[in-house]
Structure formats: C-alpha cells, structure tokens
Coordinates of C-alpha atoms and ligand atoms in Angstrom, one line a residue:
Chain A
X1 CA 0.0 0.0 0.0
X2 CA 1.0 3.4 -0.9
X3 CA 1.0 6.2 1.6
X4 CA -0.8 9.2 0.6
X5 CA -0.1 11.6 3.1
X6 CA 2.0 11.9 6.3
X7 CA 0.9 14.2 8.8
X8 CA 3.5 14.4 11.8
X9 CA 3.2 16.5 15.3
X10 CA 1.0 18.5 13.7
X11 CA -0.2 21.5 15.9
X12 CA -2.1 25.0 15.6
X13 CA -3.3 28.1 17.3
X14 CA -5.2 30.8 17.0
X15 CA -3.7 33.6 18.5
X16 CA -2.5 31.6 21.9
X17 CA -5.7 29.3 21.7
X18 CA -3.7 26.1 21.1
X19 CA -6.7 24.0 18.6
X20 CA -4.4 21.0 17.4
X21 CA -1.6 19.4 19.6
X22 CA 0.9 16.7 18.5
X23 CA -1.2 15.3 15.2
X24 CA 0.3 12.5 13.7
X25 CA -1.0 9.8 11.4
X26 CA -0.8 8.5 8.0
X27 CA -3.6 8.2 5.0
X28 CA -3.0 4.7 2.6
X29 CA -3.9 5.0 -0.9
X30 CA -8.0 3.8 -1.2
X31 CA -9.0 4.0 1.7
X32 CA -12.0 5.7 3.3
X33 CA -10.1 7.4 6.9
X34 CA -12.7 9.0 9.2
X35 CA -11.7 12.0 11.4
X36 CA -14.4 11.6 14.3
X37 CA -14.9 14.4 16.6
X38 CA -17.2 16.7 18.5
X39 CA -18.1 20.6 17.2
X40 CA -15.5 22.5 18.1
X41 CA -12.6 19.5 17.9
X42 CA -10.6 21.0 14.8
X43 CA -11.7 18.8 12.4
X44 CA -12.4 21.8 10.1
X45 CA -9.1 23.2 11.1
X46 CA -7.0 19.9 10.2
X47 CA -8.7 19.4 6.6
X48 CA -7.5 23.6 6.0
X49 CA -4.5 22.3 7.1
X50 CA -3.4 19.5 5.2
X51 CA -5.6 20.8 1.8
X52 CA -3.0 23.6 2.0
X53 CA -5.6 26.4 2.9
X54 CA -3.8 27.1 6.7
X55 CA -0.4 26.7 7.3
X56 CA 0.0 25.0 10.7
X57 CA 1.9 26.5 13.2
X58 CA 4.0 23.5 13.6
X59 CA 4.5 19.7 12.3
X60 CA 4.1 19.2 8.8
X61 CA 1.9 17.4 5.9
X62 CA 3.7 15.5 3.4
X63 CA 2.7 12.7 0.7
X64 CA 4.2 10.0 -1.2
X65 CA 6.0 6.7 -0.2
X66 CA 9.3 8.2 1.1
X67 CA 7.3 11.0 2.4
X68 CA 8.9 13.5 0.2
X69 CA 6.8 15.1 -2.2
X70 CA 4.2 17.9 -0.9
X71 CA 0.5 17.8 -0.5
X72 CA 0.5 20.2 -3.7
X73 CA 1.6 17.6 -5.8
X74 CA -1.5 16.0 -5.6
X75 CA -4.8 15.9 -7.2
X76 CA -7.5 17.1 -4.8
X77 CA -11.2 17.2 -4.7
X78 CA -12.3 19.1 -1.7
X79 CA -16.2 19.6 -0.5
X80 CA -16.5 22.0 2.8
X81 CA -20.0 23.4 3.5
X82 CA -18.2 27.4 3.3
X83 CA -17.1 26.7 0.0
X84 CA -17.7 29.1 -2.1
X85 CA -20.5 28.7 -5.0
X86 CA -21.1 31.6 -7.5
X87 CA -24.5 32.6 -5.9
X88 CA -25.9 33.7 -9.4
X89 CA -25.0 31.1 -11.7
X90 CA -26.9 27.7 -12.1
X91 CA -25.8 25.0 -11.0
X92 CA -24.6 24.0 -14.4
X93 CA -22.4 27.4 -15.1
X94 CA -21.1 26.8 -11.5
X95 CA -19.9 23.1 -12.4
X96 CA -18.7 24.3 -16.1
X97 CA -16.4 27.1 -14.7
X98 CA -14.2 24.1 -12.9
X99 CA -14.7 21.8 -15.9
X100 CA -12.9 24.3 -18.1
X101 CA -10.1 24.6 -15.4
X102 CA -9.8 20.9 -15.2
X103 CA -10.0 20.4 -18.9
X104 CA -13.2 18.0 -18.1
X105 CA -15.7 17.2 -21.1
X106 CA -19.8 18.4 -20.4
X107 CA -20.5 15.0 -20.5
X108 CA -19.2 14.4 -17.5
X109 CA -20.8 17.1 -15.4
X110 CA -24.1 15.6 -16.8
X111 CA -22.7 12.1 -15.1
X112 CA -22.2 13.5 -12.3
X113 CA -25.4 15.2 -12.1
X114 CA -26.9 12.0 -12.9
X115 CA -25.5 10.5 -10.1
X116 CA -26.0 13.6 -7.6
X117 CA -29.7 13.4 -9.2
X118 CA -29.4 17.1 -9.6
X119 CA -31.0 16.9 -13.0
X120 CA -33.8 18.1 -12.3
X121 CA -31.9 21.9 -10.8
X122 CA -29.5 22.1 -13.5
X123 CA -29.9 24.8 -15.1
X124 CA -31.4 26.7 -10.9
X125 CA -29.5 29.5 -9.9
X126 CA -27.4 28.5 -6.4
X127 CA -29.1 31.0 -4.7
X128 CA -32.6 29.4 -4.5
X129 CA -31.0 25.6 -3.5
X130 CA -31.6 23.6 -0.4
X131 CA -28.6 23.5 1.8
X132 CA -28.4 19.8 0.6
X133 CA -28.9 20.5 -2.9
X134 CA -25.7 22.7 -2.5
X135 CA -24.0 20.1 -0.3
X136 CA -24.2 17.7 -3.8
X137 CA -23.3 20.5 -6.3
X138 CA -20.4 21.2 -3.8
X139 CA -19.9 17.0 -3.8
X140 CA -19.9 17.2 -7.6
X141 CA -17.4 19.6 -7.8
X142 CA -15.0 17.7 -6.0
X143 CA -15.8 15.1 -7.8
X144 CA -15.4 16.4 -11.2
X145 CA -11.8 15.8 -11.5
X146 CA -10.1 12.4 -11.3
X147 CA -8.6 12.6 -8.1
X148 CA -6.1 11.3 -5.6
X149 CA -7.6 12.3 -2.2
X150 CA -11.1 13.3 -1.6
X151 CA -11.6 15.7 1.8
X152 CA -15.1 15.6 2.7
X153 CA -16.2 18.4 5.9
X154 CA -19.4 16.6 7.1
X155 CA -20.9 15.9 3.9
X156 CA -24.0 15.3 5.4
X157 CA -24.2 17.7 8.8
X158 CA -27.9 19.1 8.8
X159 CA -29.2 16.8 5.8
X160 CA -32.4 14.8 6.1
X161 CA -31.6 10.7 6.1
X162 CA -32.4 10.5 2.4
X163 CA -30.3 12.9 1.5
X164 CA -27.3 11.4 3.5
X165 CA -27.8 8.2 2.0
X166 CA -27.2 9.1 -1.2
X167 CA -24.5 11.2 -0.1
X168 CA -22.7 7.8 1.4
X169 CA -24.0 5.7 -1.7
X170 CA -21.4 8.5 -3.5
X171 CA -18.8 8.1 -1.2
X172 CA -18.7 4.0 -1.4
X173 CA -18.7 4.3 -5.1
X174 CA -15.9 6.8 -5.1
X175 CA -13.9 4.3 -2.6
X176 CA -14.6 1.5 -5.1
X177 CA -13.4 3.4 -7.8
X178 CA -10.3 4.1 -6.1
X179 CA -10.3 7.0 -4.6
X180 CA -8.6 8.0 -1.3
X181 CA -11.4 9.7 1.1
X182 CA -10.4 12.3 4.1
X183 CA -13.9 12.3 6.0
X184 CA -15.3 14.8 8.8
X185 CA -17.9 14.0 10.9
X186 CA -19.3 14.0 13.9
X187 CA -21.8 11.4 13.4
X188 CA -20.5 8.0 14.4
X189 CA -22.9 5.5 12.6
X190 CA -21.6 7.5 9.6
X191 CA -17.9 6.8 10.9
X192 CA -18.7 2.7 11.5
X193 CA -20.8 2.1 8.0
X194 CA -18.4 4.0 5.9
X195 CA -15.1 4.1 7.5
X196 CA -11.9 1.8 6.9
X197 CA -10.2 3.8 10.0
X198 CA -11.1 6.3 12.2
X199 CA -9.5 9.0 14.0
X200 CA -10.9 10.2 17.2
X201 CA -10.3 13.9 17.7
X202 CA -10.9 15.7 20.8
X203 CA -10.0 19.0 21.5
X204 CA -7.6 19.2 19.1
X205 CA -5.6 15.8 20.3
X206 CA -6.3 11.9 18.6
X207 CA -7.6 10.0 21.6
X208 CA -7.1 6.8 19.7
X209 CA -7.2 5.7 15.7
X210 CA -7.9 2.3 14.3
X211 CA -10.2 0.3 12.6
X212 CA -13.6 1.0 14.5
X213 CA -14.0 -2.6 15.0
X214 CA -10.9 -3.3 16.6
X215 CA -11.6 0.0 18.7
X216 CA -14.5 -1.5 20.0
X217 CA -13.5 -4.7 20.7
X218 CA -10.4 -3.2 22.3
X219 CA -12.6 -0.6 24.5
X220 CA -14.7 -4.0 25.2
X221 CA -12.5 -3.8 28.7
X222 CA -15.1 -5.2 31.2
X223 CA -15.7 -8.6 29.2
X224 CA -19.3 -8.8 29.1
X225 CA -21.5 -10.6 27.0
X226 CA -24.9 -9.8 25.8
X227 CA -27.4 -12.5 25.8
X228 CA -31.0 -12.1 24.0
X229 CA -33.5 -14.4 25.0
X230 CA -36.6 -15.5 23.0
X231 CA -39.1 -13.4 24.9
X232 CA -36.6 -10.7 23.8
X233 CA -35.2 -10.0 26.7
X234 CA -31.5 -8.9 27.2
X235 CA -28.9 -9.4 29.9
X236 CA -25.5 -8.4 29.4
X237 CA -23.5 -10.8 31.9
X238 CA -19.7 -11.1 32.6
X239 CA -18.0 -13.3 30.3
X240 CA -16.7 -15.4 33.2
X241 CA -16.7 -18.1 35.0
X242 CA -19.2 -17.3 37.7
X243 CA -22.3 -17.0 34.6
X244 CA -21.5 -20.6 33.4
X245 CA -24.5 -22.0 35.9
X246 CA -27.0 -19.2 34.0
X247 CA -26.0 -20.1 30.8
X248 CA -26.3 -23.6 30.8
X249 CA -29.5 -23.4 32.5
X250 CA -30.7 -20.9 29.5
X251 CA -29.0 -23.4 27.0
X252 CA -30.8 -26.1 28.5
X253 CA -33.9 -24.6 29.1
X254 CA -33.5 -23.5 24.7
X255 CA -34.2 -19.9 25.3
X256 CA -30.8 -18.3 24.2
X257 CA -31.8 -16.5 20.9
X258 CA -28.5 -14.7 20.7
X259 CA -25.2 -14.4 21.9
X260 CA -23.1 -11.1 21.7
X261 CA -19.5 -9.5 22.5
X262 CA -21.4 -6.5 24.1
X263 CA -18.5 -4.1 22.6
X264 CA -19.0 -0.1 23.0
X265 CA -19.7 1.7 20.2
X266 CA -17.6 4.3 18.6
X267 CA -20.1 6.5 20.6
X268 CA -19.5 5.3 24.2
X269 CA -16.0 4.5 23.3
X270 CA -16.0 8.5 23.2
X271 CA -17.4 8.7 26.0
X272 CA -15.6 6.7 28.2
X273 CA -12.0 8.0 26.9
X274 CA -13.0 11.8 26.9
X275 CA -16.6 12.3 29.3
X276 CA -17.9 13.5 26.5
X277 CA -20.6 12.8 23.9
X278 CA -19.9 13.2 20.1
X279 CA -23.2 15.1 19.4
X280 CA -23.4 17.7 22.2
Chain B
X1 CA -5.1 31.8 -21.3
X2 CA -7.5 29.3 -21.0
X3 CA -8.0 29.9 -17.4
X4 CA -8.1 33.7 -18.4
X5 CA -11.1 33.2 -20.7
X6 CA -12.9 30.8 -17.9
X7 CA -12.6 33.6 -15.4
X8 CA -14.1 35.9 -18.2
X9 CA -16.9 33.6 -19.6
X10 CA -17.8 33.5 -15.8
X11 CA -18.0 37.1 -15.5
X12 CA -20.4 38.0 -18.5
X13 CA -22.6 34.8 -17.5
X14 CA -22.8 37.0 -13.9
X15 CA -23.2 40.2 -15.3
X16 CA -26.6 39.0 -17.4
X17 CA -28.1 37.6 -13.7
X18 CA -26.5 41.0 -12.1
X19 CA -28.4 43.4 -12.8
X20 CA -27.1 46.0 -10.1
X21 CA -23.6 46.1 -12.5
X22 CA -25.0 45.8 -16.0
X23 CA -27.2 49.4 -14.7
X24 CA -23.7 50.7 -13.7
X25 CA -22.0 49.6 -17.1
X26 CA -25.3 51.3 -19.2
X27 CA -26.1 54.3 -17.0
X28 CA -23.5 56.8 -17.4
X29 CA -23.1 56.6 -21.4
X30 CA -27.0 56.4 -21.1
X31 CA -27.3 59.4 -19.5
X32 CA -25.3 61.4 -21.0
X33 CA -26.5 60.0 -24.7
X34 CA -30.2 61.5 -22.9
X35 CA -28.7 64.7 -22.0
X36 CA -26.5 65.9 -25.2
X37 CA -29.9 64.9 -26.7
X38 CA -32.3 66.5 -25.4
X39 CA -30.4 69.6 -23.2
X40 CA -29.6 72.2 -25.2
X41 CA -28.3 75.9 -23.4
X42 CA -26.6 78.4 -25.3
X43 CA -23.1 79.2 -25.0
X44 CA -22.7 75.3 -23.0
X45 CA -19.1 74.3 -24.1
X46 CA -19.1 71.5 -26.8
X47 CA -19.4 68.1 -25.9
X48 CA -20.5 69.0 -22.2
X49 CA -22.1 66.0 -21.2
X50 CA -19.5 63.5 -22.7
X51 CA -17.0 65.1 -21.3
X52 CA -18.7 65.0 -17.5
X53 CA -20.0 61.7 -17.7
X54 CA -17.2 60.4 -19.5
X55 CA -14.6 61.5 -16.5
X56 CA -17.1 60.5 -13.6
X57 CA -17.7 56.9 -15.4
X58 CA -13.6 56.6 -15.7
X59 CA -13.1 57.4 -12.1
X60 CA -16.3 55.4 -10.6
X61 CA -17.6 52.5 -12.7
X62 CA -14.4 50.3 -13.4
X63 CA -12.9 50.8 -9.8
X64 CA -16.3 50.0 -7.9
X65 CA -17.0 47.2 -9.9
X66 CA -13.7 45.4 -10.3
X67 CA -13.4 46.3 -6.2
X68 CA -17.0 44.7 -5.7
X69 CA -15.4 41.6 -7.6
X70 CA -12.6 40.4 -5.8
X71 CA -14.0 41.0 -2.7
X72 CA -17.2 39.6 -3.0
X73 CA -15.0 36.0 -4.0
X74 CA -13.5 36.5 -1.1
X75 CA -16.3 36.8 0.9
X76 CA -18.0 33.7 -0.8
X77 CA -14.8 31.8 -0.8
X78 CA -15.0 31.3 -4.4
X79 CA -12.1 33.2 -5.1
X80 CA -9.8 30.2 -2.7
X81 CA -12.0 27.5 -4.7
X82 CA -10.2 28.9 -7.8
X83 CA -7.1 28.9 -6.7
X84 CA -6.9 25.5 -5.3
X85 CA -7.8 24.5 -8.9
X86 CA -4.8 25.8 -10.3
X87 CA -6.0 29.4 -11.7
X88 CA -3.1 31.8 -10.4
X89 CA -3.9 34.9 -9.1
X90 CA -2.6 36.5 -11.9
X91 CA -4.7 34.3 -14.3
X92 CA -7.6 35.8 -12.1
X93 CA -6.7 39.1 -12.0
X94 CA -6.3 39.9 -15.9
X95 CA -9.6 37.5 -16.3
X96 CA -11.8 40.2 -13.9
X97 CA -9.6 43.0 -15.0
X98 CA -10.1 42.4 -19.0
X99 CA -14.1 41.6 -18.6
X100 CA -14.2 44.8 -16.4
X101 CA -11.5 46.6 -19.2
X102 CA -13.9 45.3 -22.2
X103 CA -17.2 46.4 -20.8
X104 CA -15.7 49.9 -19.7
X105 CA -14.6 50.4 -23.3
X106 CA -17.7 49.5 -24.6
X107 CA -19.0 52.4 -22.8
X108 CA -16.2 54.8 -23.6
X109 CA -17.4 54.0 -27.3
X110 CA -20.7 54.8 -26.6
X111 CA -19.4 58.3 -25.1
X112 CA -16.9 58.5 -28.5
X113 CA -19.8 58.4 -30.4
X114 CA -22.1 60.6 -28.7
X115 CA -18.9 63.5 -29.0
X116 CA -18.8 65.7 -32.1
X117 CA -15.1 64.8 -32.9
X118 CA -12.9 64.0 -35.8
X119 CA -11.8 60.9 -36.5
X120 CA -8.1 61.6 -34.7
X121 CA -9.9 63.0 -31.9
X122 CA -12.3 59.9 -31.8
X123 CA -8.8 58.1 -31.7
X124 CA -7.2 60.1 -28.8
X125 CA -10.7 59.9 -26.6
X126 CA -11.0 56.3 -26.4
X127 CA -6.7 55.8 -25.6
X128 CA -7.6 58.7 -23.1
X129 CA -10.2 56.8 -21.7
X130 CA -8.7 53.5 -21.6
X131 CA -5.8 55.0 -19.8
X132 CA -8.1 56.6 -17.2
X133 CA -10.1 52.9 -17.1
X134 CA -6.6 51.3 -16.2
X135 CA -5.8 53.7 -13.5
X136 CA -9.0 53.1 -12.0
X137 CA -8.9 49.5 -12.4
X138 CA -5.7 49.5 -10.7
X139 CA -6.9 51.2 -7.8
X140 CA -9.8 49.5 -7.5
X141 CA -7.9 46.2 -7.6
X142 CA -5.9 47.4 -4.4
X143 CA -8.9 47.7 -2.3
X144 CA -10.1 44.3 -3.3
X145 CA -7.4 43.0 -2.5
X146 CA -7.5 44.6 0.8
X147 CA -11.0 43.8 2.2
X148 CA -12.6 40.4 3.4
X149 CA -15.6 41.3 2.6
X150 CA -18.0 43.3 0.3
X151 CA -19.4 45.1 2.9
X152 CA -15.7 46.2 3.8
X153 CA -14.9 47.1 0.1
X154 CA -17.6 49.3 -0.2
X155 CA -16.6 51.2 3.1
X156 CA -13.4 51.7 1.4
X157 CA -14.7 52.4 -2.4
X158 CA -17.4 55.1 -1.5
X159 CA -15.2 57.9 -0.1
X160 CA -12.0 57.2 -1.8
X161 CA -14.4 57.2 -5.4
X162 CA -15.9 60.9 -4.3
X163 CA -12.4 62.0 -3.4
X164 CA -11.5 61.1 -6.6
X165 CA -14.6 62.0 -8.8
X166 CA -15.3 65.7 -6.8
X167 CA -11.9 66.9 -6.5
X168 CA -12.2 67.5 -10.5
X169 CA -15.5 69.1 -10.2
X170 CA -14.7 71.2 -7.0
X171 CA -11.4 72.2 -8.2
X172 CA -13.3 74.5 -11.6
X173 CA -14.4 76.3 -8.6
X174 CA -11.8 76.7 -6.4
X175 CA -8.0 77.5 -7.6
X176 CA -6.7 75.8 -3.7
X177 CA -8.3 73.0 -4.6
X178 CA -7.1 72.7 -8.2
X179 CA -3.9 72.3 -6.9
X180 CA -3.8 69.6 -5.1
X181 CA -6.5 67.6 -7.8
X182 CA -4.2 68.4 -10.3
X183 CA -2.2 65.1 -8.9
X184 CA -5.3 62.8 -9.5
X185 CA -5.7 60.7 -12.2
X186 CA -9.4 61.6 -13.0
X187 CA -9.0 65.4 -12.4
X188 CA -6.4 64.5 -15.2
X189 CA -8.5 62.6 -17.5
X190 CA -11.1 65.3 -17.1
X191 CA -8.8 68.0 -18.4
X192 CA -7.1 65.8 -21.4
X193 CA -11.0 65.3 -23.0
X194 CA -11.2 69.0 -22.6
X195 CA -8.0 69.6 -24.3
X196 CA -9.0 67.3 -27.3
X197 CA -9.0 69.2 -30.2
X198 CA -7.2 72.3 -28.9
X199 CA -3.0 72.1 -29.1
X200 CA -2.2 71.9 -25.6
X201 CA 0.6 69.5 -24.7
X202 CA -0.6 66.7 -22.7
X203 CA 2.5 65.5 -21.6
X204 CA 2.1 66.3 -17.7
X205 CA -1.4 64.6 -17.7
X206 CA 0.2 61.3 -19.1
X207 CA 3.1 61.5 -16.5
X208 CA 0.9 62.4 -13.5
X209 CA -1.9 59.1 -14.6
X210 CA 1.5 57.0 -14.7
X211 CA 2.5 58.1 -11.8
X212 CA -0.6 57.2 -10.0
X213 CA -0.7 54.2 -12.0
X214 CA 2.6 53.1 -10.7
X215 CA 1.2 54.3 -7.3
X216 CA -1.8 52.3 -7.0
X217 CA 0.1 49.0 -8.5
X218 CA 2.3 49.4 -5.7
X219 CA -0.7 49.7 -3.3
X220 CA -1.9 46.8 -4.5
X221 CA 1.3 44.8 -4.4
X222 CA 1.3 46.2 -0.5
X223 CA -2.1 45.0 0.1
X224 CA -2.1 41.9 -1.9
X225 CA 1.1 40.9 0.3
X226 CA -0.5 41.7 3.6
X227 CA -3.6 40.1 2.9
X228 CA -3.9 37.7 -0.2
X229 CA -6.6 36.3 -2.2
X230 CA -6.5 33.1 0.0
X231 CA -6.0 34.6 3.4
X232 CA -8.9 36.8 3.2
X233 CA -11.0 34.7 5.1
X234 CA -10.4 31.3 6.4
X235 CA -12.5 28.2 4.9
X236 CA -13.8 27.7 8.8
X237 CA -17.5 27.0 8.7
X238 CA -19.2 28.7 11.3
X239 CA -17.9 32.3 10.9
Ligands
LIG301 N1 -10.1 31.7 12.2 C1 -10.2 31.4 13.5 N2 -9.8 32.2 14.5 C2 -9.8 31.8 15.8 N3 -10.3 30.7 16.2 C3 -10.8 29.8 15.3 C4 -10.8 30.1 13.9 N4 -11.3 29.1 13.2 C5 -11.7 28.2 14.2 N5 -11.4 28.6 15.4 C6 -11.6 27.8 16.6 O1 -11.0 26.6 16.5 C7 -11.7 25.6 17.1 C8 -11.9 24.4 16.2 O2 -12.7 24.8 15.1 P1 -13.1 23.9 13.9 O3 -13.9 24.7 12.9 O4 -11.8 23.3 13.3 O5 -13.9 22.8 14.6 P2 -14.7 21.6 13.9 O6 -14.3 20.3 14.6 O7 -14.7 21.6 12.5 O8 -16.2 21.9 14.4 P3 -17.6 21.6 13.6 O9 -17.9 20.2 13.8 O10 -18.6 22.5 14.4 O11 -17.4 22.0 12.2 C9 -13.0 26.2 17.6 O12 -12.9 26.4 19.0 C10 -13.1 27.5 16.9 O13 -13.7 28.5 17.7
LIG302 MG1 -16.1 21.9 10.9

C-alpha cells in the first residue's frame, strides 16, 4: 500500500488558543479514513491544514511513499459546507467554470449530475437551492476531477436521512473506484458504516485511531456478553466463570436466541476516553 | 489563457443575472446619450455632457466594480475555490480586469460616439479613456485585494471614489483645490477630454496618470502581500 499523506506533530493556534496538539498519522492510498470528533474538535481546522488552505503552526503534511513530495503535488477534490458557490449562476455554469479549469468534457458534469440526481436543478440558480442540494453540487465539484484524495467536511451535517444516504452511496462508489477519502464527521454510525479507519479527535488531540472494530473490541474492557432471549429479553452478563451456571440453565432450558460480545460503540467508546458525547 | 477566458466567460454569464452592474455599465453613457440629446443651453461648451459623464464613469464605474469583484469572491470563498484548482492569481486578475476593461470600453465607445469629434480625436478619446479605465482599475484592484468582505470594500470604495470624482468638479471652482487635484488621475483625464481638439501639450497629464498608476500597482502589491486572495477569510464553517 502506498501512503498518501504523512501528517507528523502537527499543531495549531489561534492567537495563543492552542486548537491541534501533537497530530500524527498517516492516509494509505483507497482507503476511506474518518476523522471523528465533536463541534469545536478541529476537524475543520486539520482538513485547511493539510488541503493547504492554513499553514500550521507547527508539524508538517507530506505525501508520497518516502514522504517527500508535498500535499501540492496531488490531485485534490475538496467539499466544505463554506465553500464558495457563484451565488448567481446555475448550477450547471457553477460546475462548467471548474470543468474548463480541469480540462473536463460536459458529459461528464451531466454524469455527475446524474449521479448527484441534480438533473432536475440544473440549469437553478445556487441562490434558490436547499442546503443539501448545495452540499451535492459542492460534492460534484469535487468530484469532477479524477482525483487522488477526496476531503469531505461533514458531507451530510444538517441533511435529512435520504439525502445522507445518497451522499454515502457517493462516497462507497468513489472508494470503489479508487479513490482516497479524508472524511469529517461527527456522526458516528456514519464513521462505523463508511469508515476503513477512524481517528478520534478531541479538542484538538487523537484520543485513539484504528479500525472501528478493533476499537470496539479493544474498548470491550469489562468482558461482558450480551445474551437475548426469546421473549426478547437482554442481559448483558460477565463473560466469566461465575455466569456458566446461567448459561447452561438458559441453553438447556433453549431460550438463548443470541449471543453477543457486548463491545461499545464508537459512541461510548467517546465517551468513556473523553466524558464526552460526540453530538453535544 | 485558458484559465483567463474561464474567469471571463464567468463574469459575463454573472453580469446577465447581475443586474445591479449591468445598470452601472449602461447608465453613465445612457445618461449622458439623454442629455447631449435632449439639453440644449446656449453658449454650454461642446461636448458638455460626454465630457462629464465620461470623466465620472472613468473614475467610478471600473474601480467599484472590479473592487466589488474580488471581494465579494472572497467573501464567498470562491475566489480560494479557484485557486486551489490551479487558476493563479494573476490568471484571475487579468480574467476580472479584462471583462471589467472590455465592458468599460464599450462604454467609452458609446461616449466616442455621442462626441462631435474628428476621427483623430475619436482616436485620442477612447486611448484617453482607456488610460483613465486602467488607473482606475488598478486602484480599485488594491482595495479588493485589501478587504474580506463586500461590505468592507464598499466602506473603502465610497469615499475614496468621491475624493476622486469631486476633487475635478470642486477644483473649476476653487484655484486651492485645483492644486492639489491636479495630482489625481481623473481630475487628469477630465482636463485631457477638454484639451482634445485644442494644441495643448498633454505630456504632464500622461506623467501624473503614470504616476498614480505606478502608485496604485504598488498599493496593490502592498495589500495583496499583507492580505492575499486566500487569506482573506479562512475556509472555517461557522464564521
Ligand atoms: N479563524 C479562526 N480564528 C480563531 N479561532 C478559530 C478560527 N477558526 C476556528 N477557530 C476555533 O478553533 C476551534 C476548532 O474549530 P473547527 O472549525 O476546526 O472545529 P470543527 O471540529 O470543524 O467543528 P464543527 O464540527 O462544528 O465544524 C473552535 O474552537 C473555533 O472556535
Ligand atoms: Mg467543521
């Protein structure tokens, strides 16, 4: 596997307001990385960061295998919610403007508006679009290019469930297509259905990064077991010695419908590392 | 160049859904084309109403607009969106500053044509005007590249356009005056289309619109270090 980009000890702040501390980790070519935090974390602060928009105020971004080449050197699709959109123009004009830049063909903006199922607003002015339809005409314009690294800023903060899962039918064909994805959010079901890895950020430090099974399982620290019975009742009961006499007598008794590792999820794995909940 | 004509094709598209800009590129020569029609007074020196409008338009229309430009892409972000796709700020800034250039001159035709001149002096009215037009687009450029925000820009561009456009009309009045507006590039352009057709040497006026060419490219140089097209605002989402 190729690395992407390197981030090392990567701090900032604003004024003396210290937002990022010691950032380190590294993005592998096609996978989908999550950066998991609450508002106010940095997320949006690390993805201006490494797309080149803020220069940190210490560490340093690079990309490549021997870590050598700079973020510039890649192709980048970027999609922010405070990115601008020309206002005026129709959605069309606003995604021809960058299709001229890139050297991309009309046919595939159409593609892509197929696939955004913006069709139907082509040819609407920006200025009188949902927030979501600007979220996917932002999305498409990140998408227009072919490239390395896709940074998404919670692609679907605010949008109705519909609307997100498009949004995350987009991003899984994007990863099966190859492409790298850099992905805010601070929902976690979005981090666990979509994520290869996930970062979790809080208060500008990574609390802890892997894949967010292995997270769980690894934050599974008191051993328990959840049992559902037929009657659909749950108990969640050490996974130790001293339940052996209550299983067997449920085993016996063929009322076990299910037996699970009762892991945390990403969400009270936050919680239990920081105090805090993802979604305050 | 390619990049160049984007950036232009994108600014016509917005002028036709603009409407507040197209009425600033049409009213001027519109006006005066209403007043040389249809205000006649005896002994009024020739070409009265070109000349006016023609010096106010110089001094106002290409600075607002091209000031209104850059800094409502910054305040939108869409200026940063373009350059993280590769468009230089140079590539920007002759893209808004030709489309501005091109319309302007367009107008300074319409005043050419409204003028009872000869054909020379049709010549030396529209490179007149397209001097003043750079000037202004120059300056105009600097407090874009200046201000965060539209709101900010026009803060700036109001007073600084009526020192500029009133100096020239204050300064028929008042000799104190006319020596300190002599240094501005519209009180300049204002005298050189009143010179047209007499034999006056218009050397100094040349020199002094260099000189506050070169003065507002420098300004802008200043202000573009200090603040950038990408620093104007950061791409944080809340603010
Ligand atoms: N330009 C700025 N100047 C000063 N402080 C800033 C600036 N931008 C962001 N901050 C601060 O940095 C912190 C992190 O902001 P950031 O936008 O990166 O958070 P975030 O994780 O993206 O939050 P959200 O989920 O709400 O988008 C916040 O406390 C914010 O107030
Ligand atoms: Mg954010």
């Amino acid at each position: 596997m190729t690395t992407l980009i390197r981030a090392e000890h990567i701090a900032h702040s604003f004024g003396n307001q210290k937002i990022l501390e010691d950032i380190s980790f590294t993005v592998e070519r096609g996978e989908v990385i999550g950066l998991l935090g609450p508002s106010g974390a940095g997320k949006t602060t690390l993805v201006n960061i490494l797309t080149g928009q803020l220069k940190a105020t210490g560490g340093s971004v690079r990309t490549g295998e021997e870590g050598r080449r700079e973020p510039a050197c890649l192709e980048t699709g970027i999609m922010m919610d405070s990115f601008g959109l020309y206002e005026r123009l129709s959605v069309w004009e606003n995604l021809r403007i960058f299709a001229d830049i890139y050297r991309v063909s009309g046919e595939r903006i159409e593609k892509l508006l197929d696939r955004t199922q913006l069709r139907t607003a082509r040819n609407t002015a920006v200025n009188k679009l949902s927030k979501g339809m600007r979220g996917r005409v932002n999305l498409c314009r990140a998408l227009l290019k072919d490239a390395d690294i896709l940074y998404l800023d919670e692609p679907t903060s605010g949008l109705d469930p519909a609307t997100t899962w498009k949004i995350h039918q987009l991003i899984r064909e994007e990863r099966e297509g190859g492409t790298t994805v850099f992905l805010t959010t601070h929902n976690m079901h979005e981090a666990e259905t979509l994520c290869d890895r996930v970062m979790l950020l809080n208060q500008g430090k990574i609390v802890e990064q892997g894949v967010p099974g292995d997270i769980c399982t690894r934050h599974n620290s008191r051993g328990e077991i959840e049992v559902t019975l037929r009657g659909g009742e749950k108990h969640v009961i050490p996974n130790a010695p001293e339940s052996e006499i209550l299983l067997s007598t449920w085993i016996r008794e063929e009322k076990i419908l299910s037996i699970h590792s009762s892991e945390p999820d990403l969400e009270n794995v936050f919680l239990r590392i920081t105090g805090r909940r993802l979604c305050d | 160049m390619r990049h160049i004509i984007t950036i232009i094709k994108k600014q016509i598209r917005d002028t036709l859904r603009n409407k507040a800009v197209f009425i600033q590129f049409v009213m001027f020569p519109a006006l005066a084309a209403f007043m040389t029609k249809s205000i006649q007074i005896e002994g009024m020196p020739a070409n009265f109403f070109v000349k006016l409008f023609a010096a106010m338009y110089v001094g106002m229309v290409p600075f607002t607009n091209i000031a209104a430009i850059i800094s409502e892409e910054k305040e939108k972000n869409t200026l940063r969106v373009l350059l993280m796709a590769d468009v230089t700020p140079w590539q920007y800034l002759a893209g808004v500053g030709s489309y501005v250039f091109f319309f302007c001159m367009l107008g300074a035709g319409v005043f050419c044509l409204l003028g009872e001149y000869t054909l020379g002096e049709r010549g030396a009215f529209l490179l007149i005007m397209a001097a003043g037009i750079l000037a202004s687009l120059l300056l105009g450029a600097a407090v874009g590249a200046g201000s965060g925000s539209q709101m900010a820009a026009t803060s700036v561009t109001v007073p600084v356009m009526l020192l500029f456009s009133f100096l020239p009309m204050f300064s028929t009045f008042n000799s104190d005056i006319a020596k300190v507006a002599k240094y501005t590039y519209t009180e300049q352009i204002r005298l050189l289309l009143d010179s047209l057709g007499t034999e006056s040497g218009p050397l100094e006026g040349i020199l002094i619109i260099a000189v506050n060419m070169i003065l507002f490219a420098g300004l802008f140089c200043l202000l573009y270090r200090r603040q950038g097209f990408r620093q104007g605002r950061p791409a944080l989402t809340k603010n």
